[in-house]
PDB file of C-alpha atoms and ligand atoms in Angstrom:
ATOM      1  CA  MET M  18      -7.302 -12.741 -22.452  1.00  0.00           C
ATOM      2  CA  SER M  19     -10.348 -10.986 -21.010  1.00  0.00           C
ATOM      3  CA  ASN M  20     -11.308  -7.877 -22.986  1.00  0.00           C
ATOM      4  CA  LYS M  21     -12.209  -6.034 -19.790  1.00  0.00           C
ATOM      5  CA  ARG M  22      -9.375  -4.586 -17.711  1.00  0.00           C
ATOM      6  CA  GLY M  23      -9.478  -5.616 -14.065  1.00  0.00           C
ATOM      7  CA  LYS M  24      -9.425  -3.247 -11.093  1.00  0.00           C
ATOM      8  CA  PHE M  25      -6.453  -2.220  -9.033  1.00  0.00           C
ATOM      9  CA  ILE M  26      -7.146  -1.606  -5.332  1.00  0.00           C
ATOM     10  CA  VAL M  27      -4.428  -0.623  -2.869  1.00  0.00           C
ATOM     11  CA  LEU M  28      -4.539  -0.783   0.939  1.00  0.00           C
ATOM     12  CA  GLU M  29      -2.528   1.857   2.745  1.00  0.00           C
ATOM     13  CA  GLY M  30      -1.835   2.665   6.382  1.00  0.00           C
ATOM     14  CA  LEU M  31       0.667   2.494   9.194  1.00  0.00           C
ATOM     15  CA  ASP M  32       2.320  -0.772  10.163  1.00  0.00           C
ATOM     16  CA  GLY M  33      -0.295  -2.397  12.438  1.00  0.00           C
ATOM     17  CA  SER M  34      -3.256  -0.558  10.893  1.00  0.00           C
ATOM     18  CA  GLY M  35      -5.028  -3.817   9.990  1.00  0.00           C
ATOM     19  CA  LYS M  36      -4.463  -3.733   6.208  1.00  0.00           C
ATOM     20  CA  THR M  37      -3.775  -7.454   5.974  1.00  0.00           C
ATOM     21  CA  THR M  38      -6.990  -8.392   7.800  1.00  0.00           C
ATOM     22  CA  GLN M  39      -8.965  -6.122   5.485  1.00  0.00           C
ATOM     23  CA  ILE M  40      -7.295  -7.460   2.329  1.00  0.00           C
ATOM     24  CA  ASN M  41      -8.144 -11.024   3.361  1.00  0.00           C
ATOM     25  CA  LYS M  42     -11.786 -10.095   3.959  1.00  0.00           C
ATOM     26  CA  LEU M  43     -11.940  -8.226   0.667  1.00  0.00           C
ATOM     27  CA  GLU M  44     -10.408 -11.149  -1.220  1.00  0.00           C
ATOM     28  CA  ARG M  45     -13.136 -13.466   0.151  1.00  0.00           C
ATOM     29  CA  HIS M  46     -15.877 -10.970  -0.660  1.00  0.00           C
ATOM     30  CA  LEU M  47     -14.762 -10.497  -4.272  1.00  0.00           C
ATOM     31  CA  LYS M  48     -14.175 -14.212  -4.843  1.00  0.00           C
ATOM     32  CA  ASN M  49     -17.691 -14.912  -3.567  1.00  0.00           C
ATOM     33  CA  LYS M  50     -18.898 -12.702  -6.401  1.00  0.00           C
ATOM     34  CA  GLY M  51     -17.077 -14.972  -8.856  1.00  0.00           C
ATOM     35  CA  LEU M  52     -14.328 -12.437  -9.577  1.00  0.00           C
ATOM     36  CA  GLU M  53     -10.716 -13.396 -10.161  1.00  0.00           C
ATOM     37  CA  VAL M  54      -8.610 -11.887  -7.382  1.00  0.00           C
ATOM     38  CA  ILE M  55      -4.840 -11.556  -6.998  1.00  0.00           C
ATOM     39  CA  VAL M  56      -3.463 -10.516  -3.598  1.00  0.00           C
ATOM     40  CA  THR M  57      -0.001  -9.027  -3.521  1.00  0.00           C
ATOM     41  CA  LYS M  58       2.206  -6.684  -1.496  1.00  0.00           C
ATOM     42  CA  GLU M  59       5.160  -4.331  -1.530  1.00  0.00           C
ATOM     43  CA  PRO M  60       8.017  -4.723  -1.029  1.00  0.00           C
ATOM     44  CA  GLN M  61       7.821  -7.985  -2.998  1.00  0.00           C
ATOM     45  CA  ALA M  62       8.984 -11.003  -0.994  1.00  0.00           C
ATOM     46  CA  ASP M  63       9.956 -13.136  -4.007  1.00  0.00           C
ATOM     47  CA  ARG M  64      12.058 -10.691  -6.058  1.00  0.00           C
ATOM     48  CA  PRO M  65      15.665  -9.507  -5.617  1.00  0.00           C
ATOM     49  CA  ILE M  66      14.935  -5.810  -5.009  1.00  0.00           C
ATOM     50  CA  GLY M  67      12.199  -6.612  -2.494  1.00  0.00           C
ATOM     51  CA  GLN M  68      14.465  -9.097  -0.712  1.00  0.00           C
ATOM     52  CA  LEU M  69      17.196  -6.474  -0.462  1.00  0.00           C
ATOM     53  CA  LEU M  70      14.631  -4.058   0.984  1.00  0.00           C
ATOM     54  CA  ARG M  71      13.584  -6.600   3.599  1.00  0.00           C
ATOM     55  CA  ARG M  72      17.227  -6.789   4.696  1.00  0.00           C
ATOM     56  CA  VAL M  73      17.276  -3.000   4.936  1.00  0.00           C
ATOM     57  CA  LEU M  74      14.071  -3.058   7.009  1.00  0.00           C
ATOM     58  CA  THR M  75      15.427  -5.698   9.398  1.00  0.00           C
ATOM     59  CA  GLN M  76      18.660  -3.660   9.519  1.00  0.00           C
ATOM     60  CA  ASP M  77      20.798  -6.566   8.314  1.00  0.00           C
ATOM     61  CA  GLU M  78      21.822  -4.231   5.499  1.00  0.00           C
ATOM     62  CA  LYS M  79      22.611  -0.538   6.024  1.00  0.00           C
ATOM     63  CA  THR M  80      21.901   1.961   3.239  1.00  0.00           C
ATOM     64  CA  ASP M  81      21.419   5.665   2.930  1.00  0.00           C
ATOM     65  CA  LEU M  82      17.659   6.301   3.157  1.00  0.00           C
ATOM     66  CA  ARG M  83      17.680   7.884  -0.319  1.00  0.00           C
ATOM     67  CA  VAL M  84      18.877   4.549  -1.621  1.00  0.00           C
ATOM     68  CA  ALA M  85      16.093   2.752   0.258  1.00  0.00           C
ATOM     69  CA  ALA M  86      13.493   5.210  -1.096  1.00  0.00           C
ATOM     70  CA  SER M  87      14.629   4.606  -4.666  1.00  0.00           C
ATOM     71  CA  LEU M  88      14.726   0.828  -4.179  1.00  0.00           C
ATOM     72  CA  PHE M  89      11.060   0.906  -3.108  1.00  0.00           C
ATOM     73  CA  ALA M  90      10.241   2.732  -6.362  1.00  0.00           C
ATOM     74  CA  ALA M  91      12.330   0.246  -8.397  1.00  0.00           C
ATOM     75  CA  ASP M  92      10.626  -2.715  -6.699  1.00  0.00           C
ATOM     76  CA  ARG M  93       7.289  -1.135  -7.638  1.00  0.00           C
ATOM     77  CA  LEU M  94       8.171  -0.821 -11.321  1.00  0.00           C
ATOM     78  CA  ASP M  95       9.322  -4.437 -11.297  1.00  0.00           C
ATOM     79  CA  HIS M  96       6.053  -5.414  -9.605  1.00  0.00           C
ATOM     80  CA  LEU M  97       4.109  -3.693 -12.376  1.00  0.00           C
ATOM     81  CA  THR M  98       6.097  -4.902 -15.379  1.00  0.00           C
ATOM     82  CA  ARG M  99       7.344  -8.396 -14.441  1.00  0.00           C
ATOM     83  CA  ARG M 100       5.750 -11.443 -16.018  1.00  0.00           C
ATOM     84  CA  ASP M 101       2.511 -12.168 -14.109  1.00  0.00           C
ATOM     85  CA  GLY M 102       2.908  -8.818 -12.401  1.00  0.00           C
ATOM     86  CA  ILE M 103       0.237  -6.201 -11.761  1.00  0.00           C
ATOM     87  CA  ILE M 104      -0.186  -5.120 -15.384  1.00  0.00           C
ATOM     88  CA  ASP M 105      -0.460  -8.691 -16.678  1.00  0.00           C
ATOM     89  CA  ALA M 106      -3.060  -9.491 -13.998  1.00  0.00           C
ATOM     90  CA  LEU M 107      -5.124  -6.387 -14.818  1.00  0.00           C
ATOM     91  CA  GLU M 108      -4.998  -7.184 -18.535  1.00  0.00           C
ATOM     92  CA  LYS M 109      -6.370 -10.641 -17.755  1.00  0.00           C
ATOM     93  CA  GLY M 110      -9.313  -8.961 -16.035  1.00  0.00           C
ATOM     94  CA  ALA M 111      -8.320  -9.747 -12.429  1.00  0.00           C
ATOM     95  CA  TYR M 112      -8.942  -7.655  -9.339  1.00  0.00           C
ATOM     96  CA  VAL M 113      -5.501  -6.884  -7.925  1.00  0.00           C
ATOM     97  CA  LEU M 114      -5.400  -6.151  -4.169  1.00  0.00           C
ATOM     98  CA  CYS M 115      -2.057  -4.701  -3.153  1.00  0.00           C
ATOM     99  CA  ASP M 116      -0.790  -4.120   0.392  1.00  0.00           C
ATOM    100  CA  ARG M 117       1.078  -0.763   0.047  1.00  0.00           C
ATOM    101  CA  TYR M 118       1.968   1.158  -3.113  1.00  0.00           C
ATOM    102  CA  TYR M 119       3.350   4.593  -3.963  1.00  0.00           C
ATOM    103  CA  PHE M 120       1.527   6.422  -1.137  1.00  0.00           C
ATOM    104  CA  SER M 121       3.732   4.353   1.239  1.00  0.00           C
ATOM    105  CA  ASN M 122       6.812   5.546  -0.614  1.00  0.00           C
ATOM    106  CA  TYR M 123       5.644   9.138  -0.226  1.00  0.00           C
ATOM    107  CA  ALA M 124       4.424   8.984   3.395  1.00  0.00           C
ATOM    108  CA  TYR M 125       7.245   6.900   4.874  1.00  0.00           C
ATOM    109  CA  ASN M 126      10.206   8.177   2.908  1.00  0.00           C
ATOM    110  CA  MET M 127       9.391  11.909   2.800  1.00  0.00           C
ATOM    111  CA  VAL M 128      10.476  11.913   6.460  1.00  0.00           C
ATOM    112  CA  ASP M 129      14.081  11.647   5.191  1.00  0.00           C
ATOM    113  CA  VAL M 130      13.939  12.410   1.474  1.00  0.00           C
ATOM    114  CA  ASP M 131      12.516  15.229  -0.661  1.00  0.00           C
ATOM    115  CA  LEU M 132       8.904  14.410  -1.615  1.00  0.00           C
ATOM    116  CA  ASP M 133       9.194  15.854  -5.140  1.00  0.00           C
ATOM    117  CA  TRP M 134      12.121  13.566  -5.802  1.00  0.00           C
ATOM    118  CA  ILE M 135      10.216  10.502  -4.548  1.00  0.00           C
ATOM    119  CA  MET M 136       7.250  11.514  -6.702  1.00  0.00           C
ATOM    120  CA  SER M 137       9.510  11.787  -9.736  1.00  0.00           C
ATOM    121  CA  LEU M 138      10.768   8.239  -9.080  1.00  0.00           C
ATOM    122  CA  ASN M 139       7.150   7.060  -9.131  1.00  0.00           C
ATOM    123  CA  ARG M 140       6.022   9.013 -12.198  1.00  0.00           C
ATOM    124  CA  GLU M 141       6.123   5.959 -14.431  1.00  0.00           C
ATOM    125  CA  ALA M 142       4.093   3.910 -11.922  1.00  0.00           C
ATOM    126  CA  VAL M 143       1.483   6.689 -11.810  1.00  0.00           C
ATOM    127  CA  LYS M 144       1.396   6.679 -15.615  1.00  0.00           C
ATOM    128  CA  ILE M 145       1.158   2.942 -16.274  1.00  0.00           C
ATOM    129  CA  GLY M 146      -0.266   1.658 -12.989  1.00  0.00           C
ATOM    130  CA  LYS M 147      -2.459   4.201 -11.248  1.00  0.00           C
ATOM    131  CA  PRO M 148      -4.777   2.403  -8.795  1.00  0.00           C
ATOM    132  CA  ASP M 149      -8.540   2.562  -9.263  1.00  0.00           C
ATOM    133  CA  LEU M 150      -8.718   3.074  -5.509  1.00  0.00           C
ATOM    134  CA  HIS M 151      -6.426   3.692  -2.526  1.00  0.00           C
ATOM    135  CA  ILE M 152      -8.032   2.626   0.757  1.00  0.00           C
ATOM    136  CA  TYR M 153      -6.382   4.351   3.710  1.00  0.00           C
ATOM    137  CA  VAL M 154      -6.926   2.507   6.991  1.00  0.00           C
ATOM    138  CA  ASP M 155      -6.472   5.325   9.478  1.00  0.00           C
ATOM    139  CA  VAL M 156      -5.106   4.318  12.885  1.00  0.00           C
ATOM    140  CA  PRO M 157      -3.197   6.647  15.257  1.00  0.00           C
ATOM    141  CA  ALA M 158       0.495   5.910  15.641  1.00  0.00           C
ATOM    142  CA  ASP M 159       0.326   4.749  19.269  1.00  0.00           C
ATOM    143  CA  ILE M 160      -2.391   2.166  18.564  1.00  0.00           C
ATOM    144  CA  ALA M 161      -0.604   0.971  15.411  1.00  0.00           C
ATOM    145  CA  LEU M 162       2.684   0.605  17.261  1.00  0.00           C
ATOM    146  CA  SER M 163       1.166  -1.331  20.154  1.00  0.00           C
ATOM    147  CA  ARG M 164      -0.308  -3.820  17.657  1.00  0.00           C
ATOM    148  CA  VAL M 165       3.068  -4.217  15.924  1.00  0.00           C
ATOM    149  CA  THR M 166       4.940  -4.599  19.201  1.00  0.00           C
ATOM    150  CA  ASN M 167       2.545  -7.396  20.222  1.00  0.00           C
ATOM    151  CA  ARG M 168       3.555  -9.294  17.069  1.00  0.00           C
ATOM    152  CA  GLY M 169       7.217  -9.474  18.118  1.00  0.00           C
ATOM    153  CA  GLU M 170      10.271  -7.984  16.418  1.00  0.00           C
ATOM    154  CA  THR M 171       9.980  -4.439  15.099  1.00  0.00           C
ATOM    155  CA  GLU M 172      11.540  -3.192  11.851  1.00  0.00           C
ATOM    156  CA  LEU M 173      13.332  -0.023  10.758  1.00  0.00           C
ATOM    157  CA  PHE M 174      10.401   2.416  10.681  1.00  0.00           C
ATOM    158  CA  GLU M 175       8.382   0.890  13.522  1.00  0.00           C
ATOM    159  CA  ASN M 176       8.922   3.432  16.299  1.00  0.00           C
ATOM    160  CA  LEU M 177       6.488   5.965  17.725  1.00  0.00           C
ATOM    161  CA  GLU M 178       8.191   9.131  16.506  1.00  0.00           C
ATOM    162  CA  ARG M 179       8.476   7.857  12.929  1.00  0.00           C
ATOM    163  CA  LEU M 180       4.919   6.494  12.810  1.00  0.00           C
ATOM    164  CA  GLN M 181       3.548   9.799  14.130  1.00  0.00           C
ATOM    165  CA  ARG M 182       5.301  11.636  11.319  1.00  0.00           C
ATOM    166  CA  VAL M 183       4.138   9.081   8.756  1.00  0.00           C
ATOM    167  CA  HIS M 184       0.575   9.478  10.040  1.00  0.00           C
ATOM    168  CA  ASP M 185       0.804  13.263   9.602  1.00  0.00           C
ATOM    169  CA  ASN M 186       2.257  12.718   6.126  1.00  0.00           C
ATOM    170  CA  TYR M 187      -0.686  10.541   5.058  1.00  0.00           C
ATOM    171  CA  ASP M 188      -3.017  13.418   6.080  1.00  0.00           C
ATOM    172  CA  VAL M 189      -1.014  15.897   4.006  1.00  0.00           C
ATOM    173  CA  LEU M 190      -0.865  13.553   1.011  1.00  0.00           C
ATOM    174  CA  ILE M 191      -4.568  12.747   1.039  1.00  0.00           C
ATOM    175  CA  ASP M 192      -5.322  16.479   0.788  1.00  0.00           C
ATOM    176  CA  LEU M 193      -2.639  17.031  -1.824  1.00  0.00           C
ATOM    177  CA  LEU M 194      -3.685  14.136  -4.053  1.00  0.00           C
ATOM    178  CA  ALA M 195      -7.464  14.153  -3.574  1.00  0.00           C
ATOM    179  CA  ALA M 196      -8.021  15.699  -7.011  1.00  0.00           C
ATOM    180  CA  SER M 197      -5.855  13.256  -8.954  1.00  0.00           C
ATOM    181  CA  GLU M 198      -6.372   9.957  -7.092  1.00  0.00           C
ATOM    182  CA  GLN M 199      -9.420   8.054  -5.852  1.00  0.00           C
ATOM    183  CA  ILE M 200      -8.957   7.721  -2.085  1.00  0.00           C
ATOM    184  CA  PHE M 201     -11.241   6.191   0.549  1.00  0.00           C
ATOM    185  CA  ARG M 202     -10.295   6.802   4.167  1.00  0.00           C
ATOM    186  CA  VAL M 203     -11.705   4.496   6.827  1.00  0.00           C
ATOM    187  CA  ASP M 204     -11.369   4.664  10.614  1.00  0.00           C
ATOM    188  CA  GLY M 205      -9.239   1.619  11.443  1.00  0.00           C
ATOM    189  CA  THR M 206      -9.713   1.870  15.211  1.00  0.00           C
ATOM    190  CA  ARG M 207     -13.186   0.280  14.966  1.00  0.00           C
ATOM    191  CA  ASP M 208     -13.847  -3.453  15.114  1.00  0.00           C
ATOM    192  CA  SER M 209     -12.429  -5.174  12.009  1.00  0.00           C
ATOM    193  CA  HIS M 210     -15.877  -6.268  10.773  1.00  0.00           C
ATOM    194  CA  ILE M 211     -17.172  -2.685  11.036  1.00  0.00           C
ATOM    195  CA  VAL M 212     -14.120  -1.410   9.156  1.00  0.00           C
ATOM    196  CA  PHE M 213     -14.709  -4.043   6.514  1.00  0.00           C
ATOM    197  CA  ALA M 214     -18.414  -3.219   6.132  1.00  0.00           C
ATOM    198  CA  LYS M 215     -17.449   0.340   5.188  1.00  0.00           C
ATOM    199  CA  ILE M 216     -14.809  -0.802   2.698  1.00  0.00           C
ATOM    200  CA  ARG M 217     -17.163  -3.381   1.170  1.00  0.00           C
ATOM    201  CA  ASP M 218     -20.015  -0.895   0.740  1.00  0.00           C
ATOM    202  CA  PHE M 219     -17.734   1.635  -0.937  1.00  0.00           C
ATOM    203  CA  ILE M 220     -16.240  -0.918  -3.315  1.00  0.00           C
ATOM    204  CA  ASP M 221     -19.594  -2.457  -4.193  1.00  0.00           C
ATOM    205  CA  SER M 222     -21.055   0.917  -5.105  1.00  0.00           C
ATOM    206  CA  GLU M 223     -18.065   2.832  -6.502  1.00  0.00           C
ATOM    207  CA  ILE M 224     -15.800   0.189  -8.020  1.00  0.00           C
ATOM    208  CA  ILE M 225     -17.961  -2.791  -8.933  1.00  0.00           C
ATOM    209  CA  GLY M 226     -21.069  -0.700  -9.440  1.00  0.00           C
ATOM    210  CA  ASN M 227     -23.886  -2.892  -8.173  1.00  0.00           C
TER     211      ASN M 227
HETATM  212  P1  TMP G   2       5.476  -4.379   5.753  1.00  0.00           P
HETATM  213  O1  TMP G   2       5.876  -5.385   4.720  1.00  0.00           O
HETATM  214  O2  TMP G   2       5.432  -4.938   7.132  1.00  0.00           O
HETATM  215  O3  TMP G   2       4.299  -3.559   5.360  1.00  0.00           O
HETATM  216  O4  TMP G   2       6.728  -3.385   5.872  1.00  0.00           O
HETATM  217  C1  TMP G   2       7.118  -2.554   4.864  1.00  0.00           C
HETATM  218  C2  TMP G   2       7.780  -1.376   5.511  1.00  0.00           C
HETATM  219  O5  TMP G   2       8.407  -0.578   4.505  1.00  0.00           O
HETATM  220  C3  TMP G   2       6.808  -0.453   6.238  1.00  0.00           C
HETATM  221  O6  TMP G   2       7.430   0.070   7.399  1.00  0.00           O
HETATM  222  C4  TMP G   2       6.575   0.662   5.248  1.00  0.00           C
HETATM  223  C5  TMP G   2       7.883   0.731   4.502  1.00  0.00           C
HETATM  224  N1  TMP G   2       7.764   1.182   3.107  1.00  0.00           N
HETATM  225  C6  TMP G   2       8.430   2.325   2.723  1.00  0.00           C
HETATM  226  O7  TMP G   2       9.109   2.964   3.533  1.00  0.00           O
HETATM  227  N2  TMP G   2       8.330   2.726   1.416  1.00  0.00           N
HETATM  228  C7  TMP G   2       7.613   2.029   0.469  1.00  0.00           C
HETATM  229  O8  TMP G   2       7.551   2.422  -0.712  1.00  0.00           O
HETATM  230  C8  TMP G   2       6.946   0.828   0.896  1.00  0.00           C
HETATM  231  C9  TMP G   2       6.168   0.007  -0.100  1.00  0.00           C
HETATM  232  C10 TMP G   2       7.048   0.442   2.225  1.00  0.00           C
END
């Protein structure tokens, strides 16, 4: 086991904000530096709670949205604590890049569910798995939605009214949590290589420190 804890970096943003493109670029950049990198996402595709959530998102399964909000938090705790999960990877010294984390739970689910309650469900994740950095890829709801619609089928939260509210919620949360969390906001409407240059420069100077 490496004696140096790895770094935990989360990508946040609306569906269609370009998170996946940026994670892939970041993975390549960090690997080129010889770092061990694990790329992961929430909800988890290979675990029972995440699979149930995917059925909720595709609307094959109907649940009360409080149930969905708490399942996202449960999937997160499983993601942290499972064998070869986030905590194991960090203890081995890896860089963990995660597509969505508790800011998604707050921003998406506070539309239907009390934010304090969602935060209480995530208290353990904040305690044992606070990210070193949240990168928020900021794209307006209409642009995000048009990118998602071009991909084909849309899921539960992928409509303009919801994404506009989620976008507003991210703004509120970034202000609310600026003192307790490290957050880097980047304009995701620019060309993907320009967006990446900003993310790379921030990570090189603030997270890797070279
Ligand atoms: P994605 O896998 O395409 O990113 O879709 C996940 C969807 O679930 C997306 O619409 C955001 C939503 N979501 C929540 O509502 N709460 C959460 O805690 C997480 C992780 C995702």
